[in-house]
DNA sequence: ATTAACTTGTACGAAATCGTACTAATGGAG
DNA sequence: CTCCATTAGTACGATTTCGTACAAGTTAAT
């Protein structure tokens, strides 16, 4: 392979990785101590989609092993942000429900993150971000397909 | 803040995070067991820039804590990919040097990753990637500046 | 109805990441 | 020269991530 091509793709994925790391760090700086991006993301997911899902369904939505999701959900349950109940339709499995505290956690997190988004938007135009999202979604889909 | 705007930025960083995760997993699938993206990246860095750097300089280049870099470098040293020698200019510090095995590791890793890059390129045009890199670099720079 | 194959969640252990606290060395103020 | 603040690296412990192995429940084939 052409070395310039290889360098290009490496640079691309390198920039992606750095942005992911920086944005994650910036977000977690706004969360209460001990809570991480996955904690916030799961709560957000339960609000955006719906709660009452099984741990495995949530793990699949985030493309993480189910053991990882067990750990994340335990952290949320210990903080009282979700309640884990048996699944009446399947004795093997469980369902995950938001609590009021969980919704409050999400509201407060968003409120404290908003200024960072504003700061970012002031320096990088929203329209350019809007234009990038579909490209990134395409790239994600290609990588996803290549996973087999 | 406008909810649509917030959702847009969340989607953007979410896509970035997923791509970072997928590309990292794809790369590590090609590395010998026990070796990770940071291992490969450090070796690559030492080749692209120069070897003989101090651990702290490398940690700063990757924006990770120095304890993390100590751990990564120990892994590389145990595999015989780098040699860690005292720094003749500063008794507190050390210097990190590539070995022949380290260079071979890098060459082989690249050889086994190339087909994945080709597969990706076949589904997503190189020119679009080329156009995205500067945008991502800008975004990275903005996030970096906001870190204070 | 019984059995075998599969699914869901978890316990456990390994490895990566990172904060805190420490040691050793450096360098500047006096 | 002496002292003290600073710097480089590491030991240690906590947490996250994830693979393996397992227990409990479900499903499908006979």
XYZ file of C-alpha atoms in Angstrom, chain A residues 1 4-6 8-10 12-13 15-23 40 44 62-64 110 114 117-121 123-124 126 128-130 132-133 135-140 142-147, chain B residues 1 4-6 8-10 12-13 15-23 40 44 62-64 110 114 117-121 123-124 126 128-130 132-133 135-140 142-147:
100
model
C 0.000 0.000 0.000
C 0.816 8.335 1.963
C -2.545 6.595 1.895
C -1.744 4.623 5.001
C -3.836 9.464 5.821
C -6.057 6.785 7.299
C -3.908 6.562 10.401
C -7.921 10.141 10.420
C -8.457 7.481 13.057
C -7.825 12.416 15.240
C -11.015 10.513 15.940
C -9.426 8.824 18.918
C -8.088 12.060 20.360
C -11.432 13.826 19.995
C -13.165 10.905 21.661
C -10.729 11.032 24.549
C -10.912 14.807 25.001
C -14.693 14.936 24.797
C -24.489 8.983 31.830
C -29.634 9.043 28.573
C -23.763 0.157 23.239
C -21.867 -2.705 21.647
C -20.183 -3.728 24.877
C -27.091 18.206 30.995
C -24.534 22.884 28.285
C -21.291 22.866 24.396
C -21.940 26.582 24.062
C -18.242 27.296 24.424
C -17.465 24.748 21.773
C -20.166 26.048 19.474
C -15.525 28.367 18.384
C -16.745 25.813 15.902
C -22.918 24.296 14.506
C -20.197 22.351 10.189
C -20.971 19.830 12.893
C -24.361 19.254 11.326
C -20.194 16.121 9.572
C -22.611 13.865 11.416
C -20.405 11.403 7.100
C -19.414 9.977 10.456
C -22.555 7.853 10.544
C -21.618 6.437 7.136
C -18.107 5.671 8.313
C -19.445 4.031 11.437
C -18.891 0.768 7.115
C -16.749 -0.172 10.116
C -19.710 -1.934 11.659
C -20.291 -3.976 8.516
C -16.612 -4.918 8.334
C -16.825 -6.359 11.835
C -30.095 25.623 25.262
C -32.140 20.140 18.953
C -28.730 21.757 19.176
C -27.795 19.715 22.200
C -26.829 17.415 17.475
C -23.627 17.819 19.463
C -24.357 14.700 21.477
C -21.620 14.105 16.872
C -19.511 13.097 19.847
C -20.466 8.923 16.505
C -16.883 9.920 17.189
C -16.803 7.665 20.227
C -18.234 4.692 18.381
C -15.811 5.069 15.485
C -12.917 5.300 17.922
C -14.058 2.130 19.653
C -14.642 0.174 16.449
C -11.372 1.208 14.859
C 1.474 0.087 18.730
C 4.841 4.166 15.744
C -0.264 11.123 23.936
C -1.879 13.251 26.612
C -1.926 10.461 29.156
C 1.264 -2.488 9.473
C -3.173 -2.810 5.448
C -7.518 -0.237 5.407
C -7.971 -1.381 1.835
C -11.321 -2.918 2.690
C -12.389 0.301 4.333
C -11.142 2.389 1.446
C -16.275 1.206 0.816
C -15.483 4.759 1.753
C -10.108 8.127 0.317
C -13.689 12.044 1.597
C -11.369 10.967 4.392
C -8.770 13.414 3.127
C -12.407 15.263 6.836
C -8.998 15.213 8.485
C -11.982 19.490 10.048
C -11.262 16.953 12.744
C -7.900 18.549 13.437
C -9.661 21.886 13.931
C -12.172 20.346 16.281
C -9.418 18.655 18.216
C -10.729 23.693 19.845
C -11.297 20.990 22.431
C -7.644 21.118 23.384
C -7.781 24.877 23.900
C -10.925 24.559 26.024
C -9.098 22.200 28.354
